[in-house]
């Protein structure tokens, strides 16, 4: 009856890997996206961003992404919505991409289709979608149209593996929708867990927010340890070692579109200061903490400063909601002689919309040449070797290394410590 098994609407960082994994599982898949550059990349057989494991599949050009939903949406048995769900500048969920998609899909929805919402959404959004569909189409969910919320829980960079290894939550308000969603994802996931809309929405938010809070605690402990002149890495290692009731995370920059915004999807419904808000504050304070604590040891003003890593996490090319631009702004406020940013996962210049002008992306060796202070802002592979070399060439340079990339078990240290050389510290 339908030409395609699945149509992915929004073939970005979540939608594209999902589309390709469904193709790999034997499904006939198509896609729709409003981003012309992304469509051109995919339709020419290349990944528009870094997500390993899909090189052969994308090159096979089995997936064609269309600009308009008109052609493919009526011909698809399942429509999976994977558009962005950012926050407004206020603590308020921005529903506009979901609303736009509904407006665009509405006229092309056909009887019997299964609609799956997979973007991370604020509680109650799937019920909103249900009401929207029942008002704006002639169909009734559970009777002649199916609807389910099936959250994406993979991490960037490991989607190919995790789409096949993580349990899939399928939330629906009627058995037909729940079963249809379960049947679809059983092609990928080893385990299907069926529930209702609100539970599925909250599972996703609780998963992300609890991670966000764990990192906030780790960052708070790093600050406390430093104030007591203690070693956070040793403290953490001893606290966790063979002790089943403790699982302290590593300190680090906690950003990215998912972790940073999802707490807001719950927080918009409460007027009171709470734990989530405190976690947000702690994680947001981390760049300021690094600058302040390093300045207790050396000066940034009139110094040459390098920042290694600009993406929000290790070995990705995603800068959305990274805390590194904020770190750079705090460094700039100290009027350094020079600020050099280096990230080998990004192009030159670095496309940073909030910077006054595009940022030059330095080769790492040039960035560290004659440098006074280094902030290791992302724990990309390869940085340890660069720090080792710096230790030999410029042992007096100060390093702020929240990720413990140099494995010195210190956040703030002089580069000479890397080479085992004597330092002034
Ligand atoms: N990136 C992750 O690791 C991750 C993990 C889990 C959940 N999520 C959630 O998944 C959702 C999508 O995130 P993402 O990282 O893939 O975002 P993204 O920006 O990479 O992808 C969204 C895509 O939707 C497209 N789009 C927007 N409006 C459209 C429209 N009207 N019609 C067709 N296409 C449209 C955009 O052009 C974009 O390519 C968000 O809710 C996010 O919170 C993301």
Tab-separated table of C-alpha atoms and ligand atoms in Angstrom:
chain	number	residue	atom	x	y	z
A	1	UNK	CA	0.000	0.000	0.000
A	2	UNK	CA	2.851	2.402	0.879
A	3	UNK	CA	5.969	2.774	-1.303
A	4	UNK	CA	8.296	3.565	1.641
A	5	UNK	CA	8.452	1.873	5.033
A	6	UNK	CA	9.713	4.983	6.774
A	7	UNK	CA	10.028	8.699	6.071
A	8	UNK	CA	12.333	10.617	8.418
A	9	UNK	CA	11.347	14.276	8.747
A	10	UNK	CA	14.453	16.220	9.824
A	11	UNK	CA	17.510	14.226	8.764
A	12	UNK	CA	19.958	15.911	11.165
A	13	UNK	CA	22.236	14.366	13.793
A	14	UNK	CA	19.427	12.151	15.094
A	15	UNK	CA	17.337	11.598	11.960
A	16	UNK	CA	20.099	10.736	9.500
A	17	UNK	CA	21.772	7.924	11.493
A	18	UNK	CA	18.314	6.513	12.229
A	19	UNK	CA	17.372	6.589	8.532
A	20	UNK	CA	20.603	4.812	7.597
A	21	UNK	CA	20.231	2.205	10.345
A	22	UNK	CA	16.703	1.426	9.139
A	23	UNK	CA	18.076	1.019	5.597
A	24	UNK	CA	20.746	-1.306	6.965
A	25	UNK	CA	17.992	-3.362	8.614
A	26	UNK	CA	16.300	-3.840	5.219
A	27	UNK	CA	13.681	-1.051	5.284
A	28	UNK	CA	12.896	1.256	2.387
A	29	UNK	CA	13.526	4.727	3.750
A	30	UNK	CA	13.188	8.278	2.499
A	31	UNK	CA	13.721	11.656	4.138
A	32	UNK	CA	12.685	15.311	4.198
A	33	UNK	CA	14.833	18.225	5.363
A	34	UNK	CA	14.702	21.975	4.818
A	35	UNK	CA	18.500	22.365	4.965
A	36	UNK	CA	19.816	22.542	1.396
A	37	UNK	CA	23.475	21.932	2.317
A	38	UNK	CA	22.518	18.845	4.302
A	39	UNK	CA	20.363	17.500	1.431
A	40	UNK	CA	23.158	18.070	-1.084
A	41	UNK	CA	25.683	16.245	1.098
A	42	UNK	CA	23.420	13.240	1.734
A	43	UNK	CA	22.163	12.995	-1.846
A	44	UNK	CA	25.768	13.120	-3.083
A	45	UNK	CA	26.631	10.224	-0.791
A	46	UNK	CA	28.542	12.022	1.967
A	47	UNK	CA	27.838	12.508	5.684
A	48	UNK	CA	27.153	16.193	6.493
A	49	UNK	CA	28.679	15.715	9.968
A	50	UNK	CA	30.871	13.264	11.851
A	51	UNK	CA	28.992	10.085	12.829
A	52	UNK	CA	31.107	6.979	12.261
A	53	UNK	CA	29.796	3.650	10.967
A	54	UNK	CA	27.675	4.982	8.121
A	55	UNK	CA	30.332	5.687	5.463
A	56	UNK	CA	29.391	2.773	3.168
A	57	UNK	CA	25.648	3.163	3.624
A	58	UNK	CA	25.637	6.879	2.810
A	59	UNK	CA	27.918	6.317	-0.187
A	60	UNK	CA	25.412	3.786	-1.572
A	61	UNK	CA	22.949	6.703	-2.061
A	62	UNK	CA	19.996	4.528	-1.060
A	63	UNK	CA	18.724	7.434	1.022
A	64	UNK	CA	17.371	10.430	-0.875
A	65	UNK	CA	16.395	13.460	1.202
A	66	UNK	CA	13.706	15.697	-0.272
A	67	UNK	CA	13.043	19.384	0.217
A	68	UNK	CA	9.279	19.077	0.264
A	69	UNK	CA	7.136	16.530	2.098
A	70	UNK	CA	4.502	16.556	-0.697
A	71	UNK	CA	5.968	13.712	-2.748
A	72	UNK	CA	7.132	11.239	-0.140
A	73	UNK	CA	4.988	11.738	2.972
A	74	UNK	CA	1.750	10.327	1.491
A	75	UNK	CA	3.699	7.287	0.244
A	76	UNK	CA	5.276	6.368	3.607
A	77	UNK	CA	3.858	3.937	6.149
A	78	UNK	CA	5.684	5.579	9.062
A	79	UNK	CA	6.610	9.250	9.558
A	80	UNK	CA	9.349	9.842	12.137
A	81	UNK	CA	9.721	13.455	13.316
A	82	UNK	CA	13.292	14.283	14.397
A	83	UNK	CA	13.450	18.082	14.177
A	84	UNK	CA	15.157	20.334	16.739
A	85	UNK	CA	13.509	21.326	20.017
A	86	UNK	CA	15.645	24.131	21.436
A	87	UNK	CA	14.788	26.494	24.281
A	88	UNK	CA	13.854	30.104	23.638
A	89	UNK	CA	16.209	32.645	25.203
A	90	UNK	CA	13.896	32.391	28.187
A	91	UNK	CA	13.404	29.214	30.228
A	92	UNK	CA	10.786	28.102	27.729
A	93	UNK	CA	10.635	25.255	25.223
A	94	UNK	CA	10.643	26.390	21.593
A	95	UNK	CA	7.987	24.254	19.902
A	96	UNK	CA	8.153	26.067	16.573
A	97	UNK	CA	9.969	23.342	14.594
A	98	UNK	CA	7.412	20.732	15.688
A	99	UNK	CA	4.570	23.129	14.890
A	100	UNK	CA	6.016	23.909	11.447
A	101	UNK	CA	6.425	20.218	10.664
A	102	UNK	CA	2.826	19.503	11.655
A	103	UNK	CA	1.588	22.333	9.401
A	104	UNK	CA	3.672	20.970	6.522
A	105	UNK	CA	2.772	17.313	7.019
A	106	UNK	CA	-0.905	17.867	7.861
A	107	UNK	CA	-2.319	17.927	4.304
A	108	UNK	CA	-0.264	14.849	3.288
A	109	UNK	CA	-1.105	12.540	6.174
A	110	UNK	CA	-2.903	9.374	5.056
A	111	UNK	CA	-5.176	6.904	6.816
A	112	UNK	CA	-3.363	4.129	8.679
A	113	UNK	CA	-0.002	5.897	8.940
A	114	UNK	CA	2.071	5.660	12.107
A	115	UNK	CA	3.488	8.999	13.265
A	116	UNK	CA	6.448	8.802	15.611
A	117	UNK	CA	7.690	11.800	17.545
A	118	UNK	CA	11.393	11.252	18.314
A	119	UNK	CA	12.671	14.756	19.110
A	120	UNK	CA	13.280	15.312	22.815
A	121	UNK	CA	10.175	17.132	24.006
A	122	UNK	CA	8.719	18.862	27.051
A	123	UNK	CA	6.186	16.802	29.016
A	124	UNK	CA	2.797	16.921	27.324
A	125	UNK	CA	4.083	17.597	23.799
A	126	UNK	CA	2.935	14.252	22.356
A	127	UNK	CA	-0.568	14.907	23.733
A	128	UNK	CA	-0.405	18.315	22.022
A	129	UNK	CA	0.538	16.586	18.747
A	130	UNK	CA	-2.387	14.171	19.178
A	131	UNK	CA	-4.853	17.019	19.695
A	132	UNK	CA	-3.347	18.903	16.747
A	133	UNK	CA	-3.722	15.883	14.455
A	134	UNK	CA	-7.307	15.251	15.514
A	135	UNK	CA	-8.247	18.902	15.002
A	136	UNK	CA	-6.466	19.403	11.680
A	137	UNK	CA	-6.961	16.072	9.887
A	138	UNK	CA	-10.010	13.887	9.522
A	139	UNK	CA	-8.323	11.048	11.478
A	140	UNK	CA	-8.584	9.830	15.048
A	141	UNK	CA	-5.507	8.507	16.828
A	142	UNK	CA	-5.860	4.844	17.750
A	143	UNK	CA	-8.596	4.297	15.129
A	144	UNK	CA	-7.333	5.262	11.695
A	145	UNK	CA	-4.050	7.001	12.571
A	146	UNK	CA	-1.324	5.830	14.958
A	147	UNK	CA	0.908	8.004	17.156
A	148	UNK	CA	3.796	7.173	19.461
A	149	UNK	CA	6.615	8.973	21.271
A	150	UNK	CA	9.833	6.970	20.887
A	151	UNK	CA	12.770	8.894	22.370
A	152	UNK	CA	16.256	8.849	20.905
A	153	UNK	CA	18.747	7.931	23.631
A	154	UNK	CA	21.946	7.364	21.648
A	155	UNK	CA	24.999	9.571	22.153
A	156	UNK	CA	26.623	11.423	19.279
A	157	UNK	CA	29.470	9.466	17.724
A	158	UNK	CA	28.130	6.043	18.766
A	159	UNK	CA	24.655	6.078	17.178
A	160	UNK	CA	25.429	3.173	14.862
A	161	UNK	CA	26.207	0.882	17.794
A	162	UNK	CA	23.662	2.237	20.261
A	163	UNK	CA	20.660	2.144	17.907
A	164	UNK	CA	21.198	-1.630	17.947
A	165	UNK	CA	22.071	-2.056	21.594
A	166	UNK	CA	19.889	0.285	23.680
A	167	UNK	CA	16.346	-0.682	24.705
A	168	UNK	CA	13.747	1.398	22.845
A	169	UNK	CA	10.957	3.078	24.818
A	170	UNK	CA	7.670	3.273	22.880
A	171	UNK	CA	5.032	5.528	24.447
A	172	UNK	CA	1.456	5.536	23.184
A	173	UNK	CA	-2.073	5.940	24.502
A	174	UNK	CA	-3.562	3.022	22.543
A	175	UNK	CA	-2.480	-0.553	21.938
A	176	UNK	CA	-2.404	-0.306	18.147
A	177	UNK	CA	0.015	2.644	18.175
A	178	UNK	CA	2.189	1.083	20.875
A	179	UNK	CA	2.410	-2.243	19.055
A	180	UNK	CA	3.102	-0.654	15.657
A	181	UNK	CA	5.917	1.472	17.101
A	182	UNK	CA	7.327	-1.572	18.909
A	183	UNK	CA	7.253	-3.601	15.689
A	184	UNK	CA	9.124	-0.887	13.799
A	185	UNK	CA	11.904	-0.479	16.372
A	186	UNK	CA	12.248	-4.222	16.893
A	187	UNK	CA	14.104	-4.089	13.553
A	188	UNK	CA	16.902	-2.298	15.428
A	189	UNK	CA	16.593	-2.434	19.200
A	190	UNK	CA	17.225	-5.601	21.241
A	191	UNK	CA	14.420	-4.774	23.670
A	192	UNK	CA	11.166	-2.811	23.354
A	193	UNK	CA	9.656	-1.197	26.446
A	194	UNK	CA	6.064	-0.044	26.037
A	195	UNK	CA	4.441	2.713	28.071
A	196	UNK	CA	2.292	5.851	27.732
A	197	UNK	CA	3.179	9.287	26.278
A	198	UNK	CA	4.095	11.075	29.482
A	199	UNK	CA	6.262	8.288	30.912
A	200	UNK	CA	8.213	7.985	27.659
A	201	UNK	CA	8.730	11.766	27.565
A	202	UNK	CA	9.908	11.833	31.186
A	203	UNK	CA	12.238	8.824	30.766
A	204	UNK	CA	14.191	10.725	28.122
A	205	UNK	CA	14.331	13.934	30.165
A	206	UNK	CA	15.251	12.118	33.386
A	207	UNK	CA	18.018	10.206	31.571
A	208	UNK	CA	19.603	13.426	30.321
A	209	UNK	CA	18.983	15.582	33.369
A	210	UNK	CA	20.420	13.023	35.801
A	211	UNK	CA	23.607	12.948	33.697
A	212	UNK	CA	23.676	16.746	33.730
A	213	UNK	CA	23.322	16.775	37.542
A	214	UNK	CA	26.055	14.118	37.964
A	215	UNK	CA	28.470	16.305	36.024
A	216	UNK	CA	27.431	19.371	38.036
A	217	UNK	CA	28.243	17.507	41.268
A	218	UNK	CA	31.608	16.503	39.792
A	219	UNK	CA	32.343	20.135	38.888
A	220	UNK	CA	31.273	21.355	42.317
A	221	UNK	CA	33.561	18.766	43.953
A	222	UNK	CA	36.432	19.906	41.691
A	223	UNK	CA	35.953	23.456	42.938
A	224	UNK	CA	35.743	22.337	46.581
A	225	UNK	CA	38.841	20.129	46.256
A	226	UNK	CA	40.805	22.960	44.686
A	227	UNK	CA	39.793	25.361	47.476
A	228	UNK	CA	41.175	22.817	49.977
A	229	UNK	CA	44.304	22.329	47.858
A	230	UNK	CA	43.285	18.696	47.375
A	231	UNK	CA	43.505	16.582	44.247
A	232	UNK	CA	40.046	15.989	42.743
A	233	UNK	CA	41.170	13.100	40.538
A	234	UNK	CA	42.791	11.185	43.373
A	235	UNK	CA	39.813	11.941	45.642
A	236	UNK	CA	37.411	10.684	43.000
A	237	UNK	CA	39.461	7.577	42.293
A	238	UNK	CA	39.611	6.635	45.976
A	239	UNK	CA	35.924	7.422	46.507
A	240	UNK	CA	34.865	5.189	43.611
A	241	UNK	CA	37.395	2.372	44.031
A	242	UNK	CA	35.664	-0.903	44.871
A	243	UNK	CA	32.950	1.048	46.646
A	244	UNK	CA	29.572	0.035	45.238
A	245	UNK	CA	27.616	3.021	46.520
A	246	UNK	CA	29.570	5.784	44.770
A	247	UNK	CA	29.950	6.595	41.119
A	248	UNK	CA	31.425	10.095	40.961
A	249	UNK	CA	31.752	11.453	37.418
A	250	UNK	CA	34.814	13.238	36.079
A	251	UNK	CA	34.646	17.035	36.142
A	252	UNK	CA	34.454	18.694	32.728
A	253	UNK	CA	32.615	21.127	30.503
A	254	UNK	CA	28.989	20.009	30.392
A	255	UNK	CA	27.221	21.387	27.342
A	256	UNK	CA	25.739	20.253	24.035
A	257	UNK	CA	22.216	20.789	22.797
A	258	UNK	CA	20.760	17.866	24.729
A	259	UNK	CA	22.155	18.121	28.229
A	260	UNK	CA	22.099	21.881	28.457
A	261	UNK	CA	18.530	22.448	27.342
A	262	UNK	CA	16.627	19.465	28.678
A	263	UNK	CA	16.529	20.672	32.279
A	264	UNK	CA	14.709	23.772	30.976
A	265	UNK	CA	11.912	21.595	29.643
A	266	UNK	CA	11.069	20.678	33.222
A	267	UNK	CA	12.161	23.904	34.867
A	268	UNK	CA	9.766	26.071	32.870
A	269	UNK	CA	6.930	24.601	34.936
A	270	UNK	CA	8.294	25.610	38.345
A	271	UNK	CA	8.794	29.087	39.850
A	272	UNK	CA	11.069	27.820	42.638
A	273	UNK	CA	14.862	27.482	42.775
A	274	UNK	CA	15.553	23.769	42.713
A	275	UNK	CA	18.312	21.207	42.258
A	276	UNK	CA	18.082	21.360	38.473
A	277	UNK	CA	18.642	25.094	38.476
A	278	UNK	CA	21.622	24.685	40.826
A	279	UNK	CA	23.123	22.040	38.518
A	280	UNK	CA	22.693	24.409	35.594
A	281	UNK	CA	24.377	27.197	37.525
A	282	UNK	CA	27.318	24.979	38.519
A	283	UNK	CA	27.896	23.664	34.990
A	284	UNK	CA	27.545	27.158	33.531
A	285	UNK	CA	30.064	28.438	36.085
A	286	UNK	CA	32.781	25.971	35.021
A	287	UNK	CA	34.426	28.237	32.377
A	288	UNK	CA	34.562	31.123	34.858
A	289	UNK	CA	35.926	28.744	37.502
A	290	UNK	CA	38.821	27.687	35.249
A	291	UNK	CA	39.736	31.269	34.384
A	292	UNK	CA	39.509	32.440	38.002
A	293	UNK	CA	41.431	29.503	39.450
A	294	UNK	CA	44.177	29.722	36.820
A	295	UNK	CA	44.554	33.437	37.530
A	296	UNK	CA	45.357	32.572	41.155
A	297	UNK	CA	48.476	30.860	39.739
A	298	UNK	CA	49.492	32.989	36.783
A	299	UNK	CA	48.335	35.997	34.797
A	300	UNK	CA	46.212	35.878	31.670
A	301	UNK	CA	46.351	39.623	30.975
A	302	UNK	CA	49.057	40.365	28.363
A	303	UNK	CA	49.817	36.629	28.048
A	304	UNK	CA	49.569	34.346	25.029
A	305	UNK	CA	46.697	31.951	25.671
A	306	UNK	CA	45.672	28.831	23.741
A	307	UNK	CA	42.357	26.982	23.929
A	308	UNK	CA	42.457	23.358	22.770
A	309	UNK	CA	39.100	22.005	21.610
A	310	UNK	CA	35.997	23.969	20.707
A	311	UNK	CA	33.295	21.306	20.305
A	312	UNK	CA	30.978	20.399	23.165
A	313	UNK	CA	32.427	16.944	23.546
A	314	UNK	CA	35.292	14.637	22.657
A	315	UNK	CA	35.985	13.706	19.034
A	316	UNK	CA	32.844	15.240	17.544
A	317	UNK	CA	32.450	18.192	15.171
A	318	UNK	CA	29.370	19.558	16.989
A	319	UNK	CA	29.737	23.024	18.521
A	320	UNK	CA	26.073	23.513	19.415
A	321	UNK	CA	25.734	24.709	22.995
A	322	UNK	CA	29.436	24.171	23.658
A	323	UNK	CA	30.759	26.029	26.717
A	324	UNK	CA	34.056	26.786	24.961
A	325	UNK	CA	32.893	30.054	23.302
A	326	UNK	CA	31.957	31.227	26.785
A	327	UNK	CA	35.412	30.250	28.076
A	328	UNK	CA	36.973	32.231	25.210
A	329	UNK	CA	34.883	35.284	26.090
A	330	UNK	CA	36.036	35.114	29.734
A	331	UNK	CA	39.651	34.841	28.598
A	332	UNK	CA	39.166	37.823	26.264
A	333	UNK	CA	37.815	39.866	29.177
A	334	UNK	CA	41.281	39.605	30.741
A	335	UNK	CA	42.802	41.215	27.616
A	336	UNK	CA	45.398	38.557	26.807
A	337	UNK	CA	48.103	39.432	24.321
A	338	UNK	CA	46.701	36.786	22.025
A	339	UNK	CA	44.066	34.030	22.114
A	340	UNK	CA	44.629	31.052	19.806
A	341	UNK	CA	41.900	28.449	19.377
A	342	UNK	CA	42.652	25.031	17.923
A	343	UNK	CA	40.272	22.168	17.129
A	344	UNK	CA	41.264	19.638	14.472
A	345	UNK	CA	37.650	18.418	14.178
A	346	UNK	CA	36.514	21.822	12.875
A	347	UNK	CA	37.172	23.816	9.706
A	348	UNK	CA	39.153	27.049	9.531
A	349	UNK	CA	37.708	29.548	10.302
A	350	UNK	CA	35.505	28.136	13.032
A	351	UNK	CA	31.847	28.974	12.332
A	352	UNK	CA	30.918	30.557	15.672
A	353	UNK	CA	27.829	32.730	15.219
A	354	UNK	CA	28.177	34.565	18.541
A	355	UNK	CA	31.796	35.667	17.886
A	356	UNK	CA	32.241	39.186	16.443
A	357	UNK	CA	34.184	37.675	13.529
A	358	UNK	CA	34.950	34.081	12.425
A	359	UNK	CA	37.568	32.478	14.670
A	360	UNK	CA	40.887	31.409	13.172
A	361	UNK	CA	41.430	27.692	13.765
A	362	UNK	CA	45.130	27.227	14.560
A	363	UNK	CA	47.134	24.114	13.840
A	364	UNK	CA	47.877	22.729	17.286
A	365	UNK	CA	51.677	23.053	16.995
A	366	UNK	CA	51.348	26.727	15.989
A	367	UNK	CA	48.776	27.371	18.710
A	368	UNK	CA	51.180	26.111	21.394
A	369	UNK	CA	54.300	27.784	20.002
A	370	UNK	CA	55.625	30.231	22.636
A	371	UNK	CA	52.393	29.979	24.647
A	372	UNK	CA	51.977	31.125	28.286
A	373	UNK	CA	48.639	29.523	29.248
A	374	UNK	CA	46.674	26.611	27.783
A	375	UNK	CA	43.070	25.671	28.482
A	376	UNK	CA	42.244	22.086	27.476
A	377	UNK	CA	38.576	22.763	26.808
A	378	UNK	CA	37.651	19.469	25.084
A	379	UNK	CA	39.240	16.084	25.685
A	380	UNK	CA	39.923	15.241	22.023
A	381	UNK	CA	42.278	12.348	21.414
A	382	UNK	CA	45.819	13.497	20.640
A	383	UNK	CA	46.015	16.374	23.104
A	384	UNK	CA	48.155	14.437	25.576
A	385	UNK	CA	50.980	14.173	23.035
A	386	UNK	CA	50.745	17.899	22.328
A	387	UNK	CA	50.996	18.658	26.063
A	388	UNK	CA	53.984	16.314	26.403
A	389	UNK	CA	55.767	18.222	23.660
A	390	UNK	CA	54.847	21.512	25.308
A	391	UNK	CA	56.333	20.198	28.558
A	392	UNK	CA	59.678	19.802	26.833
A	393	UNK	CA	59.628	23.050	24.886
A	394	UNK	CA	58.009	25.365	27.372
A	395	UNK	CA	57.888	23.844	30.867
A	396	UNK	CA	56.887	27.126	32.504
A	397	UNK	CA	53.573	27.389	30.566
A	398	UNK	CA	50.476	26.966	32.753
A	399	UNK	CA	47.763	24.491	31.818
A	400	UNK	CA	44.124	24.352	32.954
A	401	UNK	CA	43.181	20.739	32.198
A	402	UNK	CA	39.780	19.956	33.680
A	403	UNK	CA	39.563	16.685	31.711
A	404	UNK	CA	42.901	15.415	33.087
A	405	UNK	CA	44.015	14.889	29.489
A	406	UNK	CA	47.656	15.238	30.586
A	407	UNK	CA	47.054	12.553	33.247
A	408	UNK	CA	48.945	14.620	35.810
A	409	UNK	CA	46.022	14.306	38.243
A	410	UNK	CA	45.926	18.100	38.535
A	411	UNK	CA	43.544	20.582	36.962
A	412	UNK	CA	46.094	23.417	37.068
A	413	UNK	CA	49.756	22.632	36.472
A	414	UNK	CA	52.823	23.777	34.625
A	415	UNK	CA	53.698	22.020	31.388
A	416	UNK	CA	57.032	20.801	32.740
A	417	UNK	CA	55.135	18.347	34.912
A	418	UNK	CA	54.180	16.526	31.704
A	419	UNK	CA	57.785	15.772	30.839
A	420	UNK	CA	58.625	14.901	34.414
A	421	UNK	CA	60.770	18.063	34.502
A	422	UNK	CA	61.113	20.116	37.638
A	423	UNK	CA	58.591	22.932	37.743
A	424	UNK	CA	58.381	26.147	39.610
A	425	UNK	CA	55.061	25.018	41.115
B	1	LIG	N1	22.088	15.135	18.746
B	1	LIG	C1	21.886	14.211	19.676
B	1	LIG	O1	22.830	13.510	20.073
B	1	LIG	C2	20.511	13.943	20.232
B	1	LIG	C3	20.321	12.794	21.002
B	1	LIG	C4	19.063	12.502	21.488
B	1	LIG	C5	18.002	13.360	21.215
B	1	LIG	N2	18.196	14.496	20.480
B	1	LIG	C6	17.036	15.327	20.179
B	1	LIG	O2	16.660	15.054	18.823
B	1	LIG	C7	16.113	16.231	18.206
B	1	LIG	C8	16.898	16.566	16.956
B	1	LIG	O3	18.222	16.860	17.328
B	1	LIG	P1	19.385	16.897	16.261
B	1	LIG	O4	20.650	16.991	17.034
B	1	LIG	O5	19.215	15.836	15.244
B	1	LIG	O6	19.080	18.313	15.559
B	1	LIG	P2	19.559	18.754	14.103
B	1	LIG	O7	19.412	20.217	14.078
B	1	LIG	O8	20.876	18.136	13.786
B	1	LIG	O9	18.478	18.087	13.144
B	1	LIG	C9	17.207	18.581	12.978
B	1	LIG	C10	16.950	18.656	11.487
B	1	LIG	O10	15.588	19.007	11.265
B	1	LIG	C11	15.539	19.813	10.110
B	1	LIG	N3	14.266	20.534	10.103
B	1	LIG	C12	13.854	21.547	10.890
B	1	LIG	N4	12.606	21.940	10.555
B	1	LIG	C13	12.209	21.118	9.545
B	1	LIG	C14	11.024	21.025	8.776
B	1	LIG	N5	10.005	21.859	8.970
B	1	LIG	N6	10.961	20.069	7.829
B	1	LIG	C15	12.010	19.236	7.597
B	1	LIG	N7	13.151	19.293	8.285
B	1	LIG	C16	13.260	20.223	9.248
B	1	LIG	C17	16.760	20.699	10.242
B	1	LIG	O11	17.126	21.261	9.006
B	1	LIG	C18	17.787	19.711	10.789
B	1	LIG	O12	18.555	19.117	9.752
B	1	LIG	C19	16.161	17.303	19.285
B	1	LIG	O13	14.940	17.317	19.957
B	1	LIG	C20	17.261	16.820	20.219
B	1	LIG	O14	17.109	17.315	21.525
B	1	LIG	C21	19.427	14.782	19.966
